[in-house]
């Protein structure tokens, strides 16, 4: 179906991280500050990224397990920062 399915599998966690940013920007415009409809999808996206990295480490086809672990460590730290700021953006002024 896809010409390079392994590359899509490896690129899925950063794609979801980009989806976090897009969702935070669009949902804030649509739903406003601190909407449950915009917050709950964000709360599920980071655990999905962690789960996908675990699956990539478990089933390391294209890279070795150590390389996948290093990729997961670096991307998970960056994705956590993006996730935190996306949640802060969606909440807006609701904490103050």
mmCIF file of N, CA and C in Angstrom:
data_model
loop_
_atom_site.group_PDB
_atom_site.id
_atom_site.type_symbol
_atom_site.label_atom_id
_atom_site.label_comp_id
_atom_site.label_asym_id
_atom_site.label_seq_id
_atom_site.Cartn_x
_atom_site.Cartn_y
_atom_site.Cartn_z
ATOM 1 N N UNK A 1 0.820 -1.179 0.000
ATOM 2 C CA UNK A 1 0.000 0.000 0.000
ATOM 3 C C UNK A 1 0.872 1.254 0.000
ATOM 4 N N UNK A 2 1.705 1.446 1.018
ATOM 5 C CA UNK A 2 2.620 2.570 1.043
ATOM 6 C C UNK A 2 3.960 2.121 0.486
ATOM 7 N N UNK A 3 4.670 3.006 -0.198
ATOM 8 C CA UNK A 3 5.949 2.574 -0.756
ATOM 9 C C UNK A 3 7.014 2.321 0.309
ATOM 10 N N UNK A 4 6.966 3.061 1.414
ATOM 11 C CA UNK A 4 7.957 2.896 2.477
ATOM 12 C C UNK A 4 7.250 2.799 3.824
ATOM 13 N N UNK A 5 6.652 1.660 4.163
ATOM 14 C CA UNK A 5 5.864 1.592 5.406
ATOM 15 C C UNK A 5 6.699 1.733 6.671
ATOM 16 N N UNK A 6 7.960 1.342 6.638
ATOM 17 C CA UNK A 6 8.785 1.439 7.838
ATOM 18 C C UNK A 6 9.077 2.900 8.197
ATOM 19 N N UNK A 7 9.291 3.730 7.206
ATOM 20 C CA UNK A 7 9.552 5.138 7.472
ATOM 21 C C UNK A 7 8.324 5.831 8.054
ATOM 22 N N UNK A 8 7.142 5.422 7.620
ATOM 23 C CA UNK A 8 5.920 5.987 8.188
ATOM 24 C C UNK A 8 5.747 5.563 9.641
ATOM 25 N N UNK A 9 6.118 4.334 9.940
ATOM 26 C CA UNK A 9 6.021 3.835 11.319
ATOM 27 C C UNK A 9 6.957 4.602 12.242
ATOM 28 N N UNK A 10 8.172 4.864 11.777
ATOM 29 C CA UNK A 10 9.156 5.580 12.588
ATOM 30 C C UNK A 10 8.772 7.053 12.730
ATOM 31 N N UNK A 11 8.140 7.611 11.712
ATOM 32 C CA UNK A 11 7.788 9.035 11.737
ATOM 33 C C UNK A 11 6.460 9.319 12.430
ATOM 34 N N UNK A 12 5.731 8.302 12.852
ATOM 35 C CA UNK A 12 4.415 8.524 13.448
ATOM 36 C C UNK A 12 4.457 9.325 14.759
ATOM 37 N N UNK A 13 5.374 9.076 15.705
ATOM 38 C CA UNK A 13 5.397 9.914 16.923
ATOM 39 C C UNK A 13 5.645 11.403 16.655
ATOM 40 N N UNK A 14 6.591 11.800 15.783
ATOM 41 C CA UNK A 14 6.715 13.238 15.503
ATOM 42 C C UNK A 14 5.503 13.813 14.769
ATOM 43 N N UNK A 15 4.836 13.011 13.955
ATOM 44 C CA UNK A 15 3.629 13.483 13.289
ATOM 45 C C UNK A 15 2.542 13.778 14.323
ATOM 46 N N UNK A 16 2.415 12.912 15.315
ATOM 47 C CA UNK A 16 1.421 13.139 16.374
ATOM 48 C C UNK A 16 1.797 14.358 17.212
ATOM 49 N N UNK A 17 3.091 14.585 17.413
ATOM 50 C CA UNK A 17 3.521 15.781 18.131
ATOM 51 C C UNK A 17 3.147 17.039 17.340
ATOM 52 N N UNK A 18 3.312 16.997 16.048
ATOM 53 C CA UNK A 18 2.876 18.114 15.217
ATOM 54 C C UNK A 18 1.371 18.290 15.256
ATOM 55 N N UNK A 19 0.651 17.172 15.349
ATOM 56 C CA UNK A 19 -0.797 17.226 15.467
ATOM 57 C C UNK A 19 -1.223 17.893 16.774
ATOM 58 N N UNK A 20 -0.422 17.717 17.839
ATOM 59 C CA UNK A 20 -0.699 18.403 19.099
ATOM 60 C C UNK A 20 -0.700 19.915 18.903
ATOM 61 N N UNK A 21 0.301 20.405 18.195
ATOM 62 C CA UNK A 21 0.421 21.847 17.973
ATOM 63 C C UNK A 21 -0.739 22.356 17.136
ATOM 64 N N UNK A 22 -1.041 21.648 16.061
ATOM 65 C CA UNK A 22 -2.138 22.064 15.181
ATOM 66 C C UNK A 22 -3.467 22.044 15.939
ATOM 67 N N UNK A 23 -3.694 20.992 16.728
ATOM 68 C CA UNK A 23 -4.937 20.892 17.493
ATOM 69 C C UNK A 23 -5.051 22.020 18.520
ATOM 70 N N UNK A 24 -3.939 22.340 19.177
ATOM 71 C CA UNK A 24 -3.982 23.407 20.180
ATOM 72 C C UNK A 24 -4.310 24.750 19.535
ATOM 73 N N UNK A 25 -3.726 25.024 18.389
ATOM 74 C CA UNK A 25 -3.982 26.305 17.734
ATOM 75 C C UNK A 25 -5.405 26.408 17.198
ATOM 76 N N UNK A 26 -5.871 25.346 16.554
ATOM 77 C CA UNK A 26 -7.205 25.382 15.950
ATOM 78 C C UNK A 26 -8.303 25.302 17.006
ATOM 79 N N UNK A 27 -8.136 24.430 17.998
ATOM 80 C CA UNK A 27 -9.198 24.252 18.988
ATOM 81 C C UNK A 27 -9.368 25.487 19.871
ATOM 82 N N UNK A 28 -8.295 26.224 20.108
ATOM 83 C CA UNK A 28 -8.430 27.455 20.898
ATOM 84 C C UNK A 28 -9.247 28.490 20.137
ATOM 85 N N UNK A 29 -9.071 28.523 18.821
ATOM 86 C CA UNK A 29 -9.854 29.460 18.018
ATOM 87 C C UNK A 29 -11.323 29.053 17.961
ATOM 88 N N UNK A 30 -11.574 27.756 17.897
ATOM 89 C CA UNK A 30 -12.949 27.274 17.744
ATOM 90 C C UNK A 30 -13.701 27.255 19.079
ATOM 91 N N UNK A 31 -13.090 26.646 20.094
ATOM 92 C CA UNK A 31 -13.790 26.416 21.358
ATOM 93 C C UNK A 31 -13.541 27.479 22.420
ATOM 94 N N UNK A 32 -12.505 28.264 22.312
ATOM 95 C CA UNK A 32 -12.200 29.279 23.316
ATOM 96 C C UNK A 32 -11.315 28.729 24.425
ATOM 97 N N UNK A 33 -11.218 29.488 25.520
ATOM 98 C CA UNK A 33 -10.356 29.116 26.644
ATOM 99 C C UNK A 33 -10.937 27.954 27.431
ATOM 100 N N UNK A 34 -10.083 27.026 27.820
ATOM 101 C CA UNK A 34 -10.377 25.947 28.766
ATOM 102 C C UNK A 34 -11.595 25.120 28.392
ATOM 103 N N UNK A 35 -11.696 24.757 27.149
ATOM 104 C CA UNK A 35 -12.786 23.891 26.731
ATOM 105 C C UNK A 35 -12.386 22.429 26.929
ATOM 106 N N UNK A 36 -13.311 21.658 27.429
ATOM 107 C CA UNK A 36 -13.066 20.231 27.639
ATOM 108 C C UNK A 36 -12.860 19.524 26.301
ATOM 109 N N UNK A 37 -13.562 19.983 25.277
ATOM 110 C CA UNK A 37 -13.438 19.375 23.953
ATOM 111 C C UNK A 37 -12.065 19.583 23.338
ATOM 112 N N UNK A 38 -11.367 20.606 23.740
ATOM 113 C CA UNK A 38 -10.023 20.813 23.220
ATOM 114 C C UNK A 38 -8.948 20.256 24.141
ATOM 115 N N UNK A 39 -9.248 20.109 25.424
ATOM 116 C CA UNK A 39 -8.240 19.653 26.384
ATOM 117 C C UNK A 39 -8.087 18.135 26.399
ATOM 118 N N UNK A 40 -9.178 17.391 26.382
ATOM 119 C CA UNK A 40 -9.089 15.939 26.516
ATOM 120 C C UNK A 40 -8.347 15.249 25.376
ATOM 121 N N UNK A 41 -8.511 15.668 24.119
ATOM 122 C CA UNK A 41 -7.665 15.049 23.089
ATOM 123 C C UNK A 41 -6.172 15.302 23.311
ATOM 124 N N UNK A 42 -5.833 16.481 23.820
ATOM 125 C CA UNK A 42 -4.421 16.748 24.111
ATOM 126 C C UNK A 42 -3.898 15.854 25.233
ATOM 127 N N UNK A 43 -4.745 15.584 26.202
ATOM 128 C CA UNK A 43 -4.305 14.734 27.318
ATOM 129 C C UNK A 43 -4.074 13.294 26.885
ATOM 130 N N UNK A 44 -4.679 12.876 25.785
ATOM 131 C CA UNK A 44 -4.463 11.508 25.306
ATOM 132 C C UNK A 44 -3.329 11.385 24.298
ATOM 133 N N UNK A 45 -2.931 12.489 23.668
ATOM 134 C CA UNK A 45 -1.933 12.387 22.607
ATOM 135 C C UNK A 45 -0.532 12.068 23.128
ATOM 136 N N UNK A 46 -0.121 12.631 24.249
ATOM 137 C CA UNK A 46 1.219 12.327 24.759
ATOM 138 C C UNK A 46 1.369 10.870 25.190
ATOM 139 N N UNK A 47 0.413 10.280 25.903
ATOM 140 C CA UNK A 47 0.541 8.844 26.185
ATOM 141 C C UNK A 47 0.572 7.978 24.914
ATOM 142 N N UNK A 48 -0.114 8.423 23.862
ATOM 143 C CA UNK A 48 -0.053 7.687 22.593
ATOM 144 C C UNK A 48 1.360 7.751 22.017
ATOM 145 N N UNK A 49 2.010 8.912 22.119
ATOM 146 C CA UNK A 49 3.387 9.045 21.636
ATOM 147 C C UNK A 49 4.314 8.117 22.415
ATOM 148 N N UNK A 50 4.160 8.062 23.724
ATOM 149 C CA UNK A 50 4.989 7.185 24.548
ATOM 150 C C UNK A 50 4.733 5.721 24.192
ATOM 151 N N UNK A 51 3.469 5.355 24.004
ATOM 152 C CA UNK A 51 3.131 3.985 23.621
ATOM 153 C C UNK A 51 3.737 3.626 22.268
ATOM 154 N N UNK A 52 3.672 4.530 21.312
ATOM 155 C CA UNK A 52 4.249 4.256 19.986
ATOM 156 C C UNK A 52 5.765 4.101 20.055
ATOM 157 N N UNK A 53 6.414 4.892 20.894
ATOM 158 C CA UNK A 53 7.860 4.717 21.066
ATOM 159 C C UNK A 53 8.163 3.358 21.704
ATOM 160 N N UNK A 54 7.350 2.951 22.647
ATOM 161 C CA UNK A 54 7.533 1.614 23.231
ATOM 162 C C UNK A 54 7.358 0.516 22.198
ATOM 163 N N UNK A 55 6.381 0.681 21.318
ATOM 164 C CA UNK A 55 6.184 -0.303 20.258
ATOM 165 C C UNK A 55 7.351 -0.308 19.272
ATOM 166 N N UNK A 56 7.909 0.861 18.987
ATOM 167 C CA UNK A 56 9.064 0.922 18.095
ATOM 168 C C UNK A 56 10.291 0.276 18.724
ATOM 169 N N UNK A 57 10.452 0.443 20.023
ATOM 170 C CA UNK A 57 11.577 -0.206 20.707
ATOM 171 C C UNK A 57 11.373 -1.712 20.734
ATOM 172 N N UNK A 58 10.152 -2.142 21.017
ATOM 173 C CA UNK A 58 9.858 -3.571 21.095
ATOM 174 C C UNK A 58 10.062 -4.268 19.753
ATOM 175 N N UNK A 59 9.607 -3.651 18.683
ATOM 176 C CA UNK A 59 9.678 -4.249 17.352
ATOM 177 C C UNK A 59 10.617 -3.422 16.479
ATOM 178 N N UNK A 60 11.903 -3.444 16.808
ATOM 179 C CA UNK A 60 12.896 -2.629 16.099
ATOM 180 C C UNK A 60 13.297 -3.320 14.804
ATOM 181 N N UNK A 61 12.705 -2.875 13.700
ATOM 182 C CA UNK A 61 13.041 -3.440 12.397
ATOM 183 C C UNK A 61 14.101 -2.619 11.682
ATOM 184 N N UNK A 62 13.860 -1.316 11.565
ATOM 185 C CA UNK A 62 14.754 -0.497 10.754
ATOM 186 C C UNK A 62 16.008 -0.073 11.513
ATOM 187 N N UNK A 63 15.884 0.177 12.811
ATOM 188 C CA UNK A 63 17.029 0.563 13.633
ATOM 189 C C UNK A 63 17.175 -0.448 14.760
ATOM 190 N N UNK A 64 18.308 -0.405 15.411
ATOM 191 C CA UNK A 64 18.506 -1.272 16.563
ATOM 192 C C UNK A 64 17.731 -0.771 17.765
ATOM 193 N N UNK A 65 17.641 -1.606 18.787
ATOM 194 C CA UNK A 65 16.893 -1.219 19.986
ATOM 195 C C UNK A 65 17.531 -0.036 20.708
ATOM 196 N N UNK A 66 18.859 0.012 20.714
ATOM 197 C CA UNK A 66 19.535 1.136 21.358
ATOM 198 C C UNK A 66 19.262 2.435 20.603
ATOM 199 N N UNK A 67 19.280 2.378 19.275
ATOM 200 C CA UNK A 67 18.970 3.563 18.478
ATOM 201 C C UNK A 67 17.524 4.001 18.681
ATOM 202 N N UNK A 68 16.609 3.043 18.714
ATOM 203 C CA UNK A 68 15.206 3.367 18.962
ATOM 204 C C UNK A 68 15.021 3.957 20.363
ATOM 205 N N UNK A 69 15.763 3.434 21.333
ATOM 206 C CA UNK A 69 15.662 3.954 22.704
ATOM 207 C C UNK A 69 16.168 5.389 22.786
ATOM 208 N N UNK A 70 17.267 5.677 22.088
ATOM 209 C CA UNK A 70 17.795 7.037 22.081
ATOM 210 C C UNK A 70 16.825 7.981 21.376
ATOM 211 N N UNK A 71 16.255 7.527 20.279
ATOM 212 C CA UNK A 71 15.243 8.312 19.549
ATOM 213 C C UNK A 71 14.036 8.578 20.444
ATOM 214 N N UNK A 72 13.601 7.573 21.188
ATOM 215 C CA UNK A 72 12.455 7.729 22.091
ATOM 216 C C UNK A 72 12.785 8.685 23.231
ATOM 217 N N UNK A 73 13.986 8.601 23.769
ATOM 218 C CA UNK A 73 14.375 9.473 24.872
ATOM 219 C C UNK A 73 14.386 10.934 24.437
ATOM 220 N N UNK A 74 15.006 11.211 23.314
ATOM 221 C CA UNK A 74 15.101 12.588 22.837
ATOM 222 C C UNK A 74 13.727 13.118 22.435
ATOM 223 N N UNK A 75 12.986 12.342 21.658
ATOM 224 C CA UNK A 75 11.695 12.832 21.189
ATOM 225 C C UNK A 75 10.678 12.931 22.311
ATOM 226 N N UNK A 76 10.710 12.021 23.267
ATOM 227 C CA UNK A 76 9.754 12.089 24.380
ATOM 228 C C UNK A 76 9.980 13.337 25.226
ATOM 229 N N UNK A 77 11.238 13.706 25.437
ATOM 230 C CA UNK A 77 11.514 14.926 26.196
ATOM 231 C C UNK A 77 11.014 16.157 25.443
ATOM 232 N N UNK A 78 11.254 16.202 24.144
ATOM 233 C CA UNK A 78 10.782 17.340 23.353
ATOM 234 C C UNK A 78 9.262 17.342 23.233
ATOM 235 N N UNK A 79 8.668 16.162 23.074
ATOM 236 C CA UNK A 79 7.216 16.071 22.960
ATOM 237 C C UNK A 79 6.537 16.469 24.268
ATOM 238 N N UNK A 80 7.182 16.190 25.406
ATOM 239 C CA UNK A 80 6.621 16.590 26.686
ATOM 240 C C UNK A 80 6.563 18.113 26.800
ATOM 241 N N UNK A 81 7.607 18.784 26.340
ATOM 242 C CA UNK A 81 7.624 20.247 26.369
ATOM 243 C C UNK A 81 6.540 20.804 25.443
ATOM 244 N N UNK A 82 6.427 20.247 24.249
ATOM 245 C CA UNK A 82 5.396 20.696 23.307
ATOM 246 C C UNK A 82 4.013 20.437 23.882
ATOM 247 N N UNK A 83 3.818 19.273 24.496
ATOM 248 C CA UNK A 83 2.538 18.900 25.094
ATOM 249 C C UNK A 83 2.167 19.866 26.220
ATOM 250 N N UNK A 84 3.135 20.195 27.067
ATOM 251 C CA UNK A 84 2.881 21.106 28.178
ATOM 252 C C UNK A 84 2.464 22.486 27.680
ATOM 253 N N UNK A 85 3.178 22.999 26.687
ATOM 254 C CA UNK A 85 2.828 24.317 26.167
ATOM 255 C C UNK A 85 1.525 24.287 25.386
ATOM 256 N N UNK A 86 1.204 23.169 24.744
ATOM 257 C CA UNK A 86 -0.086 23.060 24.052
ATOM 258 C C UNK A 86 -1.233 23.090 25.063
ATOM 259 N N UNK A 87 -1.065 22.414 26.188
ATOM 260 C CA UNK A 87 -2.093 22.437 27.238
ATOM 261 C C UNK A 87 -2.223 23.845 27.813
ATOM 262 N N UNK A 88 -1.091 24.510 28.018
ATOM 263 C CA UNK A 88 -1.145 25.888 28.529
ATOM 264 C C UNK A 88 -1.822 26.818 27.531
ATOM 265 N N UNK A 89 -1.580 26.609 26.249
ATOM 266 C CA UNK A 89 -2.210 27.452 25.240
ATOM 267 C C UNK A 89 -3.716 27.226 25.185
ATOM 268 N N UNK A 90 -4.130 25.960 25.272
ATOM 269 C CA UNK A 90 -5.557 25.643 25.217
ATOM 270 C C UNK A 90 -6.284 26.181 26.447
ATOM 271 N N UNK A 91 -5.660 26.117 27.616
ATOM 272 C CA UNK A 91 -6.294 26.617 28.837
ATOM 273 C C UNK A 91 -6.388 28.129 28.877
ATOM 274 N N UNK A 92 -5.475 28.818 28.238
ATOM 275 C CA UNK A 92 -5.543 30.270 28.170
ATOM 276 C C UNK A 92 -5.432 30.920 29.529
ATOM 277 N N UNK A 93 -6.397 31.740 29.892
ATOM 278 C CA UNK A 93 -6.383 32.471 31.170
ATOM 279 C C UNK A 93 -7.227 31.799 32.234
ATOM 280 N N UNK A 94 -7.496 30.524 32.076
ATOM 281 C CA UNK A 94 -8.392 29.871 33.026
ATOM 282 C C UNK A 94 -7.711 29.600 34.374
ATOM 283 N N UNK A 95 -6.374 29.553 34.416
ATOM 284 C CA UNK A 95 -5.683 29.305 35.679
ATOM 285 C C UNK A 95 -5.501 30.555 36.515
ATOM 286 N N UNK A 96 -5.604 31.716 35.899
ATOM 287 C CA UNK A 96 -5.342 32.944 36.663
ATOM 288 C C UNK A 96 -6.604 33.560 37.206
#
